[in-house]
Tab-separated table of N, CA, C and O in Angstrom:
chain	number	residue	atom	x	y	z
A	738	MET	N	30.462	9.881	-20.170
A	738	MET	CA	29.444	10.912	-20.120
A	738	MET	C	30.055	12.231	-20.610
A	738	MET	O	31.069	12.676	-20.079
A	739	PRO	N	29.443	12.859	-21.610
A	739	PRO	CA	29.999	14.116	-22.121
A	739	PRO	C	29.831	15.250	-21.109
A	739	PRO	O	28.933	15.230	-20.276
A	740	HIS	N	30.695	16.207	-21.232
A	740	HIS	CA	30.642	17.375	-20.358
A	740	HIS	C	29.393	18.190	-20.692
A	740	HIS	O	29.102	18.425	-21.855
A	741	PRO	N	28.621	18.648	-19.683
A	741	PRO	CA	27.381	19.370	-19.972
A	741	PRO	C	27.585	20.674	-20.720
A	741	PRO	O	26.708	21.150	-21.405
A	742	ARG	N	28.780	21.257	-20.623
A	742	ARG	CA	29.031	22.508	-21.321
A	742	ARG	C	28.949	22.324	-22.830
A	742	ARG	O	28.592	23.233	-23.556
A	743	GLY	N	29.261	21.145	-23.308
A	743	GLY	CA	29.213	20.891	-24.737
A	743	GLY	C	27.797	20.852	-25.293
A	743	GLY	O	27.592	21.005	-26.478
A	744	ARG	N	26.791	20.657	-24.431
A	744	ARG	CA	25.401	20.598	-24.881
A	744	ARG	C	24.625	21.870	-24.585
A	744	ARG	O	23.466	21.978	-24.940
A	745	ALA	N	25.233	22.815	-23.918
A	745	ALA	CA	24.521	24.015	-23.498
A	745	ALA	C	24.054	24.825	-24.701
A	745	ALA	O	24.823	25.159	-25.590
A	746	GLY	N	22.792	25.122	-24.742
A	746	GLY	CA	22.247	25.979	-25.790
A	746	GLY	C	22.030	25.308	-27.123
A	746	GLY	O	21.617	25.960	-28.074
A	747	ARG	N	22.313	24.013	-27.235
A	747	ARG	CA	22.161	23.338	-28.522
A	747	ARG	C	20.711	23.265	-28.989
A	747	ARG	O	20.440	23.250	-30.166
A	748	GLY	N	19.783	23.216	-28.051
A	748	GLY	CA	18.375	23.134	-28.406
A	748	GLY	C	17.880	24.350	-29.161
A	748	GLY	O	16.939	24.283	-29.935
A	749	CYS	N	18.517	25.498	-28.951
A	749	CYS	CA	18.096	26.707	-29.654
A	749	CYS	C	19.090	27.099	-30.742
A	749	CYS	O	18.975	28.161	-31.322
A	750	GLY	N	20.052	26.269	-31.007
A	750	GLY	CA	20.988	26.532	-32.087
A	750	GLY	C	22.165	27.419	-31.713
A	750	GLY	O	22.885	27.889	-32.578
A	751	ALA	N	22.392	27.647	-30.435
A	751	ALA	CA	23.497	28.505	-30.003
A	751	ALA	C	24.714	27.647	-29.682
A	751	ALA	O	24.604	26.579	-29.107
A	752	GLU	N	25.866	28.136	-30.057
A	752	GLU	CA	27.117	27.491	-29.681
A	752	GLU	C	27.348	27.717	-28.188
A	752	GLU	O	26.837	28.677	-27.618
A	753	PRO	N	28.123	26.843	-27.533
A	753	PRO	CA	28.354	27.029	-26.093
A	753	PRO	C	28.929	28.396	-25.737
A	753	PRO	O	28.531	28.985	-24.731
A	754	ASP	N	29.844	28.922	-26.556
A	754	ASP	CA	30.420	30.230	-26.250
A	754	ASP	C	29.355	31.323	-26.306
A	754	ASP	O	29.319	32.216	-25.456
A	755	ARG	N	28.491	31.250	-27.291
A	755	ARG	CA	27.412	32.240	-27.408
A	755	ARG	C	26.427	32.098	-26.249
A	755	ARG	O	25.925	33.083	-25.730
A	756	HIS	N	26.179	30.860	-25.853
A	756	HIS	CA	25.265	30.613	-24.737
A	756	HIS	C	25.790	31.266	-23.459
A	756	HIS	O	25.041	31.933	-22.743
A	757	PHE	N	27.067	31.103	-23.169
A	757	PHE	CA	27.630	31.698	-21.957
A	757	PHE	C	27.746	33.210	-22.069
A	757	PHE	O	27.635	33.914	-21.067
A	758	CYS	N	27.923	33.720	-23.263
A	758	CYS	CA	27.903	35.167	-23.469
A	758	CYS	C	26.511	35.716	-23.161
A	758	CYS	O	26.373	36.752	-22.521
A	759	ILE	N	25.477	35.008	-23.616
A	759	ILE	CA	24.104	35.419	-23.345
A	759	ILE	C	23.833	35.392	-21.842
A	759	ILE	O	23.220	36.316	-21.293
A	760	GLN	N	24.319	34.366	-21.153
A	760	GLN	CA	24.145	34.304	-19.700
A	760	GLN	C	24.859	35.461	-19.008
A	760	GLN	O	24.315	36.067	-18.086
A	761	SER	N	26.056	35.778	-19.452
A	761	SER	CA	26.805	36.873	-18.840
A	761	SER	C	26.111	38.208	-19.054
A	761	SER	O	26.025	39.030	-18.134
A	762	LEU	N	25.603	38.440	-20.261
A	762	LEU	CA	24.875	39.678	-20.525
A	762	LEU	C	23.588	39.744	-19.705
A	762	LEU	O	23.201	40.825	-19.238
A	763	GLY	N	22.928	38.603	-19.520
A	763	GLY	CA	21.735	38.573	-18.687
A	763	GLY	C	22.042	38.932	-17.241
A	763	GLY	O	21.311	39.699	-16.608
A	764	LEU	N	23.142	38.406	-16.710
A	764	LEU	CA	23.536	38.737	-15.342
A	764	LEU	C	23.907	40.209	-15.207
A	764	LEU	O	23.577	40.859	-14.214
A	765	PHE	N	24.581	40.752	-16.213
A	765	PHE	CA	24.917	42.170	-16.206
A	765	PHE	C	23.643	43.015	-16.207
A	765	PHE	O	23.521	43.994	-15.474
A	766	PHE	N	22.674	42.633	-17.046
A	766	PHE	CA	21.401	43.345	-17.115
A	766	PHE	C	20.683	43.297	-15.767
A	766	PHE	O	20.127	44.300	-15.313
A	767	GLY	N	20.693	42.139	-15.125
A	767	GLY	CA	20.069	42.018	-13.809
A	767	GLY	C	20.715	42.920	-12.780
A	767	GLY	O	20.034	43.576	-11.995
A	768	GLY	N	22.030	42.987	-12.798
A	768	GLY	CA	22.730	43.881	-11.876
A	768	GLY	C	22.439	45.342	-12.151
A	768	GLY	O	22.317	46.152	-11.233
A	769	ALA	N	22.312	45.691	-13.421
A	769	ALA	CA	21.994	47.075	-13.781
A	769	ALA	C	20.552	47.424	-13.410
A	769	ALA	O	20.233	48.586	-13.164
A	770	LEU	N	19.682	46.428	-13.363
A	770	LEU	CA	18.277	46.662	-13.048
A	770	LEU	C	18.016	46.749	-11.544
A	770	LEU	O	16.970	47.240	-11.126
A	771	ALA	N	18.948	46.311	-10.724
A	771	ALA	CA	18.746	46.285	-9.275
A	771	ALA	C	18.400	47.657	-8.686
A	771	ALA	O	17.462	47.754	-7.889
A	772	PRO	N	19.090	48.746	-9.033
A	772	PRO	CA	18.689	50.043	-8.471
A	772	PRO	C	17.276	50.465	-8.892
A	772	PRO	O	16.547	51.071	-8.116
A	773	LEU	N	16.904	50.114	-10.109
A	773	LEU	CA	15.557	50.435	-10.575
A	773	LEU	C	14.507	49.650	-9.781
A	773	LEU	O	13.460	50.196	-9.411
A	774	ALA	N	14.788	48.393	-9.500
A	774	ALA	CA	13.866	47.589	-8.681
A	774	ALA	C	13.750	48.179	-7.278
A	774	ALA	O	12.672	48.175	-6.685
A	775	GLY	N	14.834	48.717	-6.765
A	775	GLY	CA	14.794	49.379	-5.464
A	775	GLY	C	13.923	50.624	-5.481
A	775	GLY	O	13.146	50.882	-4.558
A	776	ARG	N	14.042	51.404	-6.558
A	776	ARG	CA	13.184	52.587	-6.687
A	776	ARG	C	11.714	52.200	-6.799
A	776	ARG	O	10.843	52.858	-6.235
A	777	TRP	N	11.441	51.144	-7.574
A	777	TRP	CA	10.055	50.673	-7.697
A	777	TRP	C	9.524	50.214	-6.348
A	777	TRP	O	8.359	50.408	-6.036
A	778	THR	N	10.383	49.596	-5.545
A	778	THR	CA	9.974	49.152	-4.212
A	778	THR	C	9.583	50.346	-3.352
A	778	THR	O	8.578	50.307	-2.645
A	779	ASP	N	10.372	51.409	-3.409
A	779	ASP	CA	10.054	52.614	-2.643
A	779	ASP	C	8.793	53.295	-3.169
A	779	ASP	O	8.003	53.830	-2.406
A	780	GLN	N	8.617	53.282	-4.479
A	780	GLN	CA	7.505	53.997	-5.093
A	780	GLN	C	6.182	53.234	-5.002
A	780	GLN	O	5.152	53.804	-4.656
A	781	PHE	N	6.189	51.935	-5.320
A	781	PHE	CA	4.952	51.164	-5.421
A	781	PHE	C	4.723	50.220	-4.244
A	781	PHE	O	3.622	49.718	-4.065
A	782	GLY	N	5.759	49.930	-3.491
A	782	GLY	CA	5.630	49.013	-2.365
A	782	GLY	C	6.176	47.637	-2.693
A	782	GLY	O	6.268	47.229	-3.840
A	783	ARG	N	6.545	46.919	-1.631
A	783	ARG	CA	7.172	45.606	-1.794
A	783	ARG	C	6.229	44.596	-2.416
A	783	ARG	O	6.616	43.805	-3.272
A	784	ARG	N	4.979	44.624	-1.988
A	784	ARG	CA	4.022	43.622	-2.450
A	784	ARG	C	3.811	43.705	-3.962
A	784	ARG	O	3.790	42.685	-4.649
A	785	VAL	N	3.678	44.907	-4.485
A	785	VAL	CA	3.446	45.078	-5.928
A	785	VAL	C	4.651	44.606	-6.733
A	785	VAL	O	4.512	43.874	-7.715
A	786	VAL	N	5.841	45.016	-6.317
A	786	VAL	CA	7.051	44.660	-7.055
A	786	VAL	C	7.278	43.147	-7.029
A	786	VAL	O	7.588	42.529	-8.054
A	787	MET	N	7.077	42.531	-5.879
A	787	MET	CA	7.281	41.079	-5.787
A	787	MET	C	6.204	40.308	-6.549
A	787	MET	O	6.481	39.264	-7.132
A	788	THR	N	4.977	40.834	-6.588
A	788	THR	CA	3.918	40.175	-7.353
A	788	THR	C	4.206	40.237	-8.843
A	788	THR	O	4.097	39.229	-9.554
A	789	VAL	N	4.603	41.407	-9.326
A	789	VAL	CA	4.948	41.546	-10.744
A	789	VAL	C	6.140	40.663	-11.090
A	789	VAL	O	6.159	39.992	-12.127
A	790	GLY	N	7.140	40.629	-10.212
A	790	GLY	CA	8.301	39.772	-10.442
A	790	GLY	C	7.943	38.294	-10.464
A	790	GLY	O	8.466	37.532	-11.276
A	791	SER	N	7.024	37.884	-9.606
A	791	SER	CA	6.603	36.488	-9.586
A	791	SER	C	5.831	36.121	-10.846
A	791	SER	O	6.016	35.037	-11.412
A	792	LEU	N	4.952	37.009	-11.292
A	792	LEU	CA	4.224	36.766	-12.542
A	792	LEU	C	5.183	36.690	-13.725
A	792	LEU	O	5.044	35.838	-14.598
A	793	GLU	N	6.149	37.590	-13.745
A	793	GLU	CA	7.139	37.580	-14.818
A	793	GLU	C	7.969	36.297	-14.784
A	793	GLU	O	8.267	35.718	-15.832
A	794	ALA	N	8.313	35.830	-13.594
A	794	ALA	CA	9.072	34.584	-13.482
A	794	ALA	C	8.268	33.405	-14.024
A	794	ALA	O	8.820	32.517	-14.669
A	795	GLY	N	6.970	33.396	-13.777
A	795	GLY	CA	6.127	32.335	-14.324
A	795	GLY	C	6.095	32.351	-15.837
A	795	GLY	O	6.154	31.307	-16.490
A	796	ILE	N	6.034	33.538	-16.416
A	796	ILE	CA	6.057	33.663	-17.877
A	796	ILE	C	7.403	33.215	-18.425
A	796	ILE	O	7.480	32.530	-19.441
A	797	VAL	N	8.467	33.582	-17.723
A	797	VAL	CA	9.811	33.230	-18.186
A	797	VAL	C	10.030	31.721	-18.153
A	797	VAL	O	10.769	31.176	-18.976
A	798	LEU	N	9.379	31.022	-17.237
A	798	LEU	CA	9.518	29.565	-17.198
A	798	LEU	C	8.903	28.899	-18.428
A	798	LEU	O	9.365	27.862	-18.879
A	799	ILE	N	7.869	29.489	-18.973
A	799	ILE	CA	7.193	28.933	-20.143
A	799	ILE	C	7.825	29.418	-21.444
A	799	ILE	O	7.836	28.712	-22.443
A	800	LEU	N	8.388	30.604	-21.432
A	800	LEU	CA	8.899	31.252	-22.638
A	800	LEU	C	9.904	30.436	-23.448
A	800	LEU	O	9.801	30.381	-24.673
A	801	PRO	N	10.879	29.751	-22.833
A	801	PRO	CA	11.857	29.009	-23.645
A	801	PRO	C	11.260	27.911	-24.522
A	801	PRO	O	11.860	27.522	-25.517
A	802	PHE	N	10.085	27.415	-24.188
A	802	PHE	CA	9.461	26.394	-25.021
A	802	PHE	C	8.986	26.959	-26.359
A	802	PHE	O	8.797	26.225	-27.316
A	803	PHE	N	8.773	28.256	-26.419
A	803	PHE	CA	8.268	28.886	-27.633
A	803	PHE	C	9.348	29.628	-28.423
A	803	PHE	O	9.162	29.905	-29.596
A	804	LEU	N	10.447	29.953	-27.785
A	804	LEU	CA	11.522	30.694	-28.444
A	804	LEU	C	12.680	29.749	-28.712
A	804	LEU	O	13.405	29.381	-27.807
A	805	MET	N	12.840	29.332	-29.933
A	805	MET	CA	13.864	28.342	-30.273
A	805	MET	C	14.996	28.932	-31.105
A	805	MET	O	15.417	28.353	-32.090
A	806	SER	N	15.465	30.102	-30.718
A	806	SER	CA	16.582	30.722	-31.417
A	806	SER	C	17.509	31.347	-30.381
A	806	SER	O	17.113	31.560	-29.239
A	807	PRO	N	18.735	31.660	-30.762
A	807	PRO	CA	19.630	32.333	-29.819
A	807	PRO	C	19.072	33.678	-29.360
A	807	PRO	O	19.262	34.080	-28.220
A	808	TYR	N	18.341	34.366	-30.241
A	808	TYR	CA	17.742	35.639	-29.851
A	808	TYR	C	16.637	35.427	-28.815
A	808	TYR	O	16.478	36.213	-27.892
A	809	GLY	N	15.875	34.353	-28.985
A	809	GLY	CA	14.856	34.017	-28.001
A	809	GLY	C	15.466	33.681	-26.656
A	809	GLY	O	14.929	34.060	-25.605
A	810	LEU	N	16.588	32.966	-26.673
A	810	LEU	CA	17.294	32.657	-25.438
A	810	LEU	C	17.763	33.938	-24.763
A	810	LEU	O	17.667	34.082	-23.544
A	811	PHE	N	18.241	34.890	-25.554
A	811	PHE	CA	18.701	36.166	-25.023
A	811	PHE	C	17.546	36.916	-24.351
A	811	PHE	O	17.682	37.416	-23.237
A	812	VAL	N	16.397	36.968	-25.007
A	812	VAL	CA	15.227	37.638	-24.440
A	812	VAL	C	14.788	36.937	-23.155
A	812	VAL	O	14.490	37.593	-22.147
A	813	ALA	N	14.778	35.609	-23.169
A	813	ALA	CA	14.382	34.859	-21.979
A	813	ALA	C	15.340	35.117	-20.817
A	813	ALA	O	14.903	35.252	-19.662
A	814	MET	N	16.638	35.200	-21.091
A	814	MET	CA	17.611	35.476	-20.029
A	814	MET	C	17.427	36.874	-19.453
A	814	MET	O	17.507	37.070	-18.238
A	815	LEU	N	17.179	37.859	-20.314
A	815	LEU	CA	16.960	39.217	-19.823
A	815	LEU	C	15.715	39.277	-18.944
A	815	LEU	O	15.721	39.901	-17.875
A	816	LEU	N	14.651	38.639	-19.375
A	816	LEU	CA	13.424	38.636	-18.582
A	816	LEU	C	13.599	37.866	-17.275
A	816	LEU	O	13.054	38.258	-16.240
A	817	ALA	N	14.368	36.789	-17.306
A	817	ALA	CA	14.614	36.017	-16.082
A	817	ALA	C	15.387	36.845	-15.067
A	817	ALA	O	15.087	36.821	-13.866
A	818	GLU	N	16.369	37.574	-15.529
A	818	GLU	CA	17.137	38.413	-14.611
A	818	GLU	C	16.311	39.582	-14.099
A	818	GLU	O	16.448	39.982	-12.942
A	819	ALA	N	15.449	40.132	-14.932
A	819	ALA	CA	14.560	41.199	-14.473
A	819	ALA	C	13.617	40.670	-13.400
A	819	ALA	O	13.379	41.333	-12.382
A	820	ALA	N	13.090	39.472	-13.605
A	820	ALA	CA	12.211	38.867	-12.595
A	820	ALA	C	12.983	38.599	-11.304
A	820	ALA	O	12.467	38.833	-10.206
A	821	ALA	N	14.208	38.136	-11.443
A	821	ALA	CA	15.015	37.839	-10.253
A	821	ALA	C	15.259	39.097	-9.430
A	821	ALA	O	15.203	39.059	-8.193
A	822	MET	N	15.503	40.210	-10.086
A	822	MET	CA	15.752	41.448	-9.348
A	822	MET	C	14.495	41.965	-8.655
A	822	MET	O	14.582	42.725	-7.704
A	823	CYS	N	13.332	41.554	-9.133
A	823	CYS	CA	12.077	41.999	-8.508
A	823	CYS	C	11.627	41.101	-7.364
A	823	CYS	O	10.735	41.480	-6.614
A	824	VAL	N	12.205	39.924	-7.234
A	824	VAL	CA	11.767	39.027	-6.155
A	824	VAL	C	12.896	38.607	-5.216
A	824	VAL	O	12.623	38.047	-4.160
A	825	LEU	N	14.130	38.849	-5.572
A	825	LEU	CA	15.249	38.410	-4.742
A	825	LEU	C	15.944	39.577	-4.056
A	825	LEU	O	15.675	40.739	-4.332
A	826	TYR	N	16.843	39.255	-3.196
A	826	TYR	CA	17.779	40.112	-2.501
A	826	TYR	C	17.203	41.433	-2.026
A	826	TYR	O	16.673	41.511	-0.935
A	827	ASN	N	17.308	42.502	-2.830
A	827	ASN	CA	16.967	43.828	-2.306
A	827	ASN	C	15.482	43.946	-1.980
A	827	ASN	O	15.120	44.487	-0.940
A	828	VAL	N	14.596	43.455	-2.813
A	828	VAL	CA	13.167	43.576	-2.545
A	828	VAL	C	12.765	42.616	-1.423
A	828	VAL	O	11.990	42.978	-0.536
A	829	ALA	N	13.286	41.405	-1.437
A	829	ALA	CA	12.962	40.444	-0.376
A	829	ALA	C	13.496	40.933	0.975
A	829	ALA	O	12.818	40.794	1.997
A	830	PHE	N	14.671	41.514	0.986
A	830	PHE	CA	15.230	42.042	2.229
A	830	PHE	C	14.361	43.177	2.754
A	830	PHE	O	14.097	43.265	3.947
A	831	ALA	N	13.907	44.056	1.867
A	831	ALA	CA	13.031	45.142	2.295
A	831	ALA	C	11.723	44.598	2.852
A	831	ALA	O	11.166	45.131	3.824
A	832	ALA	N	11.210	43.527	2.245
A	832	ALA	CA	9.969	42.916	2.738
A	832	ALA	C	10.173	42.316	4.127
A	832	ALA	O	9.350	42.502	5.031
A	833	VAL	N	11.268	41.610	4.328
A	833	VAL	CA	11.539	40.974	5.616
A	833	VAL	C	11.807	42.036	6.670
A	833	VAL	O	11.342	41.948	7.813
A	834	ALA	N	12.557	43.083	6.318
A	834	ALA	CA	12.859	44.138	7.273
A	834	ALA	C	11.599	44.910	7.655
A	834	ALA	O	11.516	45.443	8.766
A	835	GLY	N	10.606	44.943	6.774
A	835	GLY	CA	9.366	45.656	7.072
A	835	GLY	C	8.429	44.893	7.989
A	835	GLY	O	7.436	45.440	8.459
A	836	TRP	N	8.712	43.628	8.288
A	836	TRP	CA	7.848	42.830	9.144
A	836	TRP	C	7.986	43.196	10.614
A	836	TRP	O	7.139	42.872	11.409
A	837	THR	N	9.086	43.839	10.977
A	837	THR	CA	9.306	44.118	12.406
A	837	THR	C	8.524	45.302	12.888
A	837	THR	O	8.034	46.109	12.208
């Protein structure tokens, strides 16, 4: 059985090294977006931010089927990380802490 790293990103024409670079940049973008998601939570409320993040996550799940290039993969990763920052950790913690 071949190692899965050798097949990563082949469907969109990206080499494995480029694929992992795109993933790393996506994670960096998500981390940079976290303070902004926190500000949006304070400004618009938890429900709005989590709803927008959930809608964006749904779009991101469908997006890779239409974007078959390394640039499309990059856009999909950035959007996935943006959605993750709107529904995970800081916003979800604020939502749970607000229940008390």
